[in-house]
Coordinates of N, CA, C and O in Angstrom, one line a residue:
S1 N -26.1 29.9 -13.4 CA -25.1 30.9 -13.0 C -23.9 30.0 -12.5 O -24.1 28.9 -12.0
V2 N -22.8 30.7 -12.3 CA -21.5 30.0 -11.8 C -21.8 29.6 -10.2 O -21.5 28.6 -9.9
V3 N -22.5 30.6 -9.6 CA -22.7 30.3 -8.1 C -23.5 29.0 -8.0 O -23.3 28.1 -7.1
A4 N -24.7 29.0 -8.8 CA -25.5 27.8 -8.7 C -24.8 26.6 -9.1 O -25.0 25.5 -8.5
L5 N -24.0 26.6 -10.1 CA -23.2 25.4 -10.5 C -22.2 25.0 -9.4 O -22.2 23.9 -9.1
N6 N -21.5 25.9 -8.8 CA -20.6 25.6 -7.7 C -21.4 24.9 -6.5 O -20.9 24.0 -5.9
M7 N -22.6 25.4 -6.2 CA -23.4 24.9 -5.1 C -23.9 23.6 -5.4 O -23.8 22.7 -4.6
S8 N -24.3 23.4 -6.6 CA -24.6 22.0 -7.1 C -23.5 21.0 -7.1 O -23.7 19.9 -6.6
T9 N -22.2 21.5 -7.4 CA -21.1 20.6 -7.5 C -20.8 20.2 -5.9 O -20.5 19.1 -5.7
F10 N -20.9 21.3 -5.1 CA -20.6 21.1 -3.7 C -21.6 20.1 -3.1 O -21.2 19.2 -2.3
W11 N -22.9 20.2 -3.4 CA -23.9 19.4 -2.8 C -23.7 17.9 -3.3 O -23.8 17.0 -2.6
M12 N -23.4 17.7 -4.7 CA -23.1 16.3 -5.2 C -21.9 15.8 -4.5 O -21.8 14.6 -4.1
S13 N -20.9 16.6 -4.3 CA -19.6 16.2 -3.6 C -19.8 15.7 -2.3 O -19.4 14.7 -1.8
S14 N -20.7 16.5 -1.5 CA -21.0 16.1 -0.1 C -21.8 14.9 0.0 O -21.6 14.0 0.8
I15 N -22.7 14.6 -1.0 CA -23.5 13.3 -1.1 C -22.5 12.2 -1.4 O -22.6 11.1 -0.8
L16 N -21.6 12.4 -2.4 CA -20.6 11.3 -2.6 C -19.8 10.9 -1.5 O -19.6 9.8 -1.2
N17 N -19.3 12.0 -0.9 CA -18.4 11.8 0.3 C -19.2 10.9 1.4 O -18.6 10.0 1.9
K18 N -20.3 11.2 1.6 CA -21.3 10.5 2.7 C -21.4 9.0 2.2 O -21.3 8.1 2.9
K19 N -21.8 8.9 0.9 CA -21.9 7.5 0.4 C -20.7 6.7 0.6 O -20.8 5.5 1.0
I20 N -19.6 7.2 0.2 CA -18.3 6.5 0.3 C -18.0 6.2 1.8 O -17.6 5.0 2.1
K21 N -18.2 7.1 2.7 CA -17.9 6.8 4.1 C -18.9 5.8 4.6 O -18.5 4.9 5.4
D22 N -20.2 5.9 4.3 CA -21.1 4.9 4.7 C -21.0 3.5 4.1 O -21.0 2.5 4.9
R23 N -20.6 3.5 3.0 CA -20.5 2.1 2.2 C -19.1 1.5 2.4 O -19.0 0.3 2.4
L24 N -18.1 2.3 2.7 CA -16.8 1.6 2.9 C -16.5 1.7 4.4 O -15.3 1.9 4.8
C25 N -17.4 1.6 5.2 CA -17.3 1.6 6.7 C -16.3 0.5 7.1 O -15.6 0.7 8.1
F26 N -16.2 -0.6 6.4 CA -15.4 -1.7 6.8 C -13.8 -1.5 6.3 O -13.0 -2.3 6.7
A27 N -13.7 -0.5 5.5 CA -12.3 -0.1 5.1 C -12.0 1.4 5.1 O -11.9 2.1 4.0
P28 N -11.9 1.9 6.3 CA -11.8 3.5 6.4 C -10.5 3.9 5.8 O -10.4 5.1 5.3
E29 N -9.5 3.2 5.6 CA -8.2 3.6 5.0 C -8.4 3.8 3.6 O -7.5 4.5 2.9
L30 N -9.4 3.3 3.0 CA -9.6 3.6 1.5 C -10.6 4.7 1.2 O -10.6 5.0 0.1
Q31 N -11.2 5.1 2.3 CA -12.2 6.2 2.0 C -11.6 7.5 1.4 O -12.2 7.9 0.4
G32 N -10.6 8.0 1.9 CA -9.9 9.2 1.4 C -9.3 9.0 0.1 O -9.5 9.9 -0.7
K33 N -8.8 7.7 -0.2 CA -8.2 7.4 -1.4 C -9.3 7.5 -2.5 O -9.0 8.0 -3.6
L34 N -10.5 6.9 -2.2 CA -11.5 6.9 -3.3 C -12.1 8.3 -3.5 O -12.2 8.6 -4.6
I35 N -12.2 9.0 -2.5 CA -12.7 10.4 -2.7 C -11.8 11.2 -3.5 O -12.2 11.9 -4.5
Y36 N -10.5 11.0 -3.3 CA -9.4 11.7 -4.1 C -9.5 11.2 -5.6 O -9.5 12.1 -6.4
A37 N -9.6 10.0 -5.8 CA -9.7 9.4 -7.1 C -10.9 9.9 -7.9 O -10.9 10.2 -9.0
L38 N -12.0 10.1 -7.2 CA -13.3 10.5 -7.9 C -13.2 12.0 -8.0 O -13.6 12.6 -9.1
E39 N -13.0 12.8 -7.0 CA -13.2 14.3 -7.0 C -12.0 15.0 -7.5 O -12.2 16.1 -8.1
F40 N -10.8 14.5 -7.5 CA -9.6 15.3 -7.9 C -8.9 14.7 -9.1 O -8.4 15.5 -10.0
K41 N -8.8 13.4 -9.1 CA -8.2 12.8 -10.3 C -9.0 12.5 -11.4 O -8.6 12.3 -12.6
Y42 N -10.4 12.3 -11.2 CA -11.3 11.7 -12.1 C -10.7 10.6 -13.0 O -10.8 10.5 -14.1
D43 N -10.2 9.6 -12.2 CA -9.4 8.5 -12.7 C -10.2 7.2 -12.6 O -10.2 6.7 -11.5
R44 N -10.9 6.8 -13.6 CA -11.8 5.6 -13.5 C -11.0 4.4 -13.1 O -11.4 3.5 -12.4
D45 N -9.8 4.3 -13.7 CA -9.0 3.1 -13.4 C -8.6 3.0 -12.0 O -8.7 1.9 -11.4
L46 N -8.3 4.1 -11.4 CA -7.8 4.2 -10.0 C -9.1 3.9 -9.1 O -8.9 3.2 -8.1
V47 N -10.2 4.4 -9.4 CA -11.5 4.1 -8.8 C -11.7 2.6 -8.7 O -11.9 2.0 -7.7
N48 N -11.5 1.9 -9.8 CA -11.7 0.5 -9.9 C -10.7 -0.3 -9.1 O -11.0 -1.3 -8.4
I49 N -9.5 0.2 -9.2 CA -8.5 -0.5 -8.3 C -8.8 -0.3 -6.9 O -8.7 -1.3 -6.1
I50 N -9.2 0.8 -6.3 CA -9.5 1.0 -4.9 C -10.8 0.1 -4.6 O -10.8 -0.4 -3.6
L51 N -11.7 0.0 -5.5 CA -12.9 -0.8 -5.1 C -12.5 -2.3 -5.1 O -13.0 -2.9 -4.2
D52 N -11.7 -2.7 -6.0 CA -11.2 -4.0 -6.0 C -10.4 -4.3 -4.7 O -10.6 -5.4 -4.2
T53 N -9.6 -3.4 -4.4 CA -8.8 -3.5 -3.1 C -9.8 -3.7 -1.9 O -9.6 -4.5 -1.1
A54 N -10.9 -2.9 -1.8 CA -11.9 -3.0 -0.8 C -12.5 -4.4 -0.8 O -12.7 -4.9 0.3
E55 N -12.8 -4.9 -2.0 CA -13.4 -6.1 -2.0 C -12.4 -7.3 -1.6 O -12.8 -8.2 -0.9
S56 N -11.2 -7.1 -1.8 CA -10.2 -8.1 -1.5 C -10.0 -8.1 0.1 O -9.5 -9.1 0.7
K57 N -10.5 -7.1 0.8 CA -10.3 -7.0 2.3 C -11.5 -7.8 3.0 O -11.5 -7.9 4.1
L58 N -12.5 -8.2 2.1 CA -13.6 -8.9 2.6 C -13.3 -10.4 3.1 O -13.8 -11.3 2.3
I59 N -12.5 -10.5 4.0 CA -12.1 -11.9 4.4 C -12.2 -11.9 6.0 O -12.4 -10.9 6.6
D60 N -12.2 -13.1 6.5 CA -12.3 -13.3 7.9 C -13.6 -12.5 8.5 O -14.7 -12.7 7.9
E61 N -13.5 -11.7 9.5 CA -14.6 -11.1 10.1 C -15.3 -10.0 9.2 O -16.4 -9.6 9.5
L62 N -14.6 -9.5 8.1 CA -15.2 -8.6 7.3 C -16.0 -9.3 6.2 O -16.6 -8.6 5.4
D63 N -15.9 -10.6 6.1 CA -16.5 -11.3 5.0 C -18.1 -11.6 5.5 O -18.4 -12.6 5.9
T64 N -18.8 -10.5 5.3 CA -20.2 -10.5 5.6 C -21.1 -10.1 4.4 O -20.7 -9.4 3.5
P65 N -22.3 -10.5 4.4 CA -23.1 -10.2 3.2 C -23.4 -8.7 3.3 O -23.5 -8.0 2.2
Q66 N -23.5 -8.1 4.5 CA -23.7 -6.6 4.5 C -22.6 -5.9 3.9 O -22.8 -4.9 3.1
N67 N -21.4 -6.2 4.2 CA -20.2 -5.6 3.5 C -20.2 -5.8 1.9 O -19.9 -4.8 1.3
Y68 N -20.5 -6.9 1.5 CA -20.6 -7.1 0.0 C -21.7 -6.3 -0.6 O -21.5 -5.7 -1.6
E69 N -22.9 -6.2 0.1 CA -24.0 -5.3 -0.3 C -23.5 -3.9 -0.3 O -23.8 -3.2 -1.2
H70 N -22.8 -3.4 0.7 CA -22.3 -2.1 0.8 C -21.5 -1.8 -0.5 O -21.6 -0.7 -1.1
L71 N -20.6 -2.7 -0.7 CA -19.6 -2.5 -1.8 C -20.4 -2.5 -3.2 O -20.1 -1.6 -4.0
A72 N -21.2 -3.4 -3.3 CA -22.0 -3.4 -4.6 C -23.0 -2.1 -4.8 O -23.0 -1.5 -6.0
R73 N -23.5 -1.6 -3.8 CA -24.2 -0.5 -3.8 C -23.4 0.7 -4.1 O -23.7 1.6 -4.9
L74 N -22.2 0.7 -3.6 CA -21.3 1.9 -3.9 C -20.8 1.8 -5.3 O -20.8 2.8 -6.0
R75 N -20.4 0.6 -5.9 CA -20.0 0.5 -7.2 C -21.2 1.0 -8.1 O -21.0 1.7 -9.1
S76 N -22.4 0.5 -7.8 CA -23.6 0.9 -8.6 C -23.8 2.4 -8.7 O -24.0 3.1 -9.6
Y77 N -23.7 3.1 -7.5 CA -23.9 4.5 -7.3 C -22.9 5.2 -8.2 O -23.2 6.1 -8.8
I78 N -21.6 4.9 -8.0 CA -20.4 5.4 -8.7 C -20.7 5.3 -10.3 O -20.6 6.3 -11.1
N79 N -21.2 4.1 -10.7 CA -21.4 3.9 -12.1 C -22.6 4.8 -12.5 O -22.6 5.3 -13.7
R80 N -23.6 4.9 -11.9 CA -24.7 5.8 -12.2 C -24.3 7.2 -12.2 O -24.8 7.9 -13.1
T81 N -23.6 7.6 -11.2 CA -23.3 9.0 -11.1 C -22.2 9.5 -12.1 O -22.4 10.5 -12.7
L82 N -21.3 8.7 -12.4 CA -20.2 9.0 -13.4 C -20.3 8.5 -14.7 O -19.7 8.9 -15.7
G83 N -21.3 7.5 -14.9 CA -21.4 7.0 -16.2 C -20.4 5.8 -16.3 O -19.3 5.9 -15.8
Q84 N -20.8 4.7 -17.0 CA -20.0 3.6 -17.3 C -19.0 3.9 -18.4 O -19.5 4.3 -19.5
H85 N -17.7 3.8 -18.2 CA -16.8 4.0 -19.3 C -16.2 2.7 -19.8 O -15.9 1.9 -19.0

């Protein structure tokens, strides 16, 4: 039904938002941009640009194995969820 589909979409959206906020904790200024690119624009190129930008921020004190792991896990999750194009 339409209601079930909307609830499922809402649930997936809320999981995606949480994953983005958890995994991009080192770049909070990119969290909203990535959510917008995924949920409203459905723009794979923009998603990749934002993720590449996040990776470019991993310098100095942000250059930690944990941040690289967070970013790798987020990329993997997005690829699994949206499919590789």
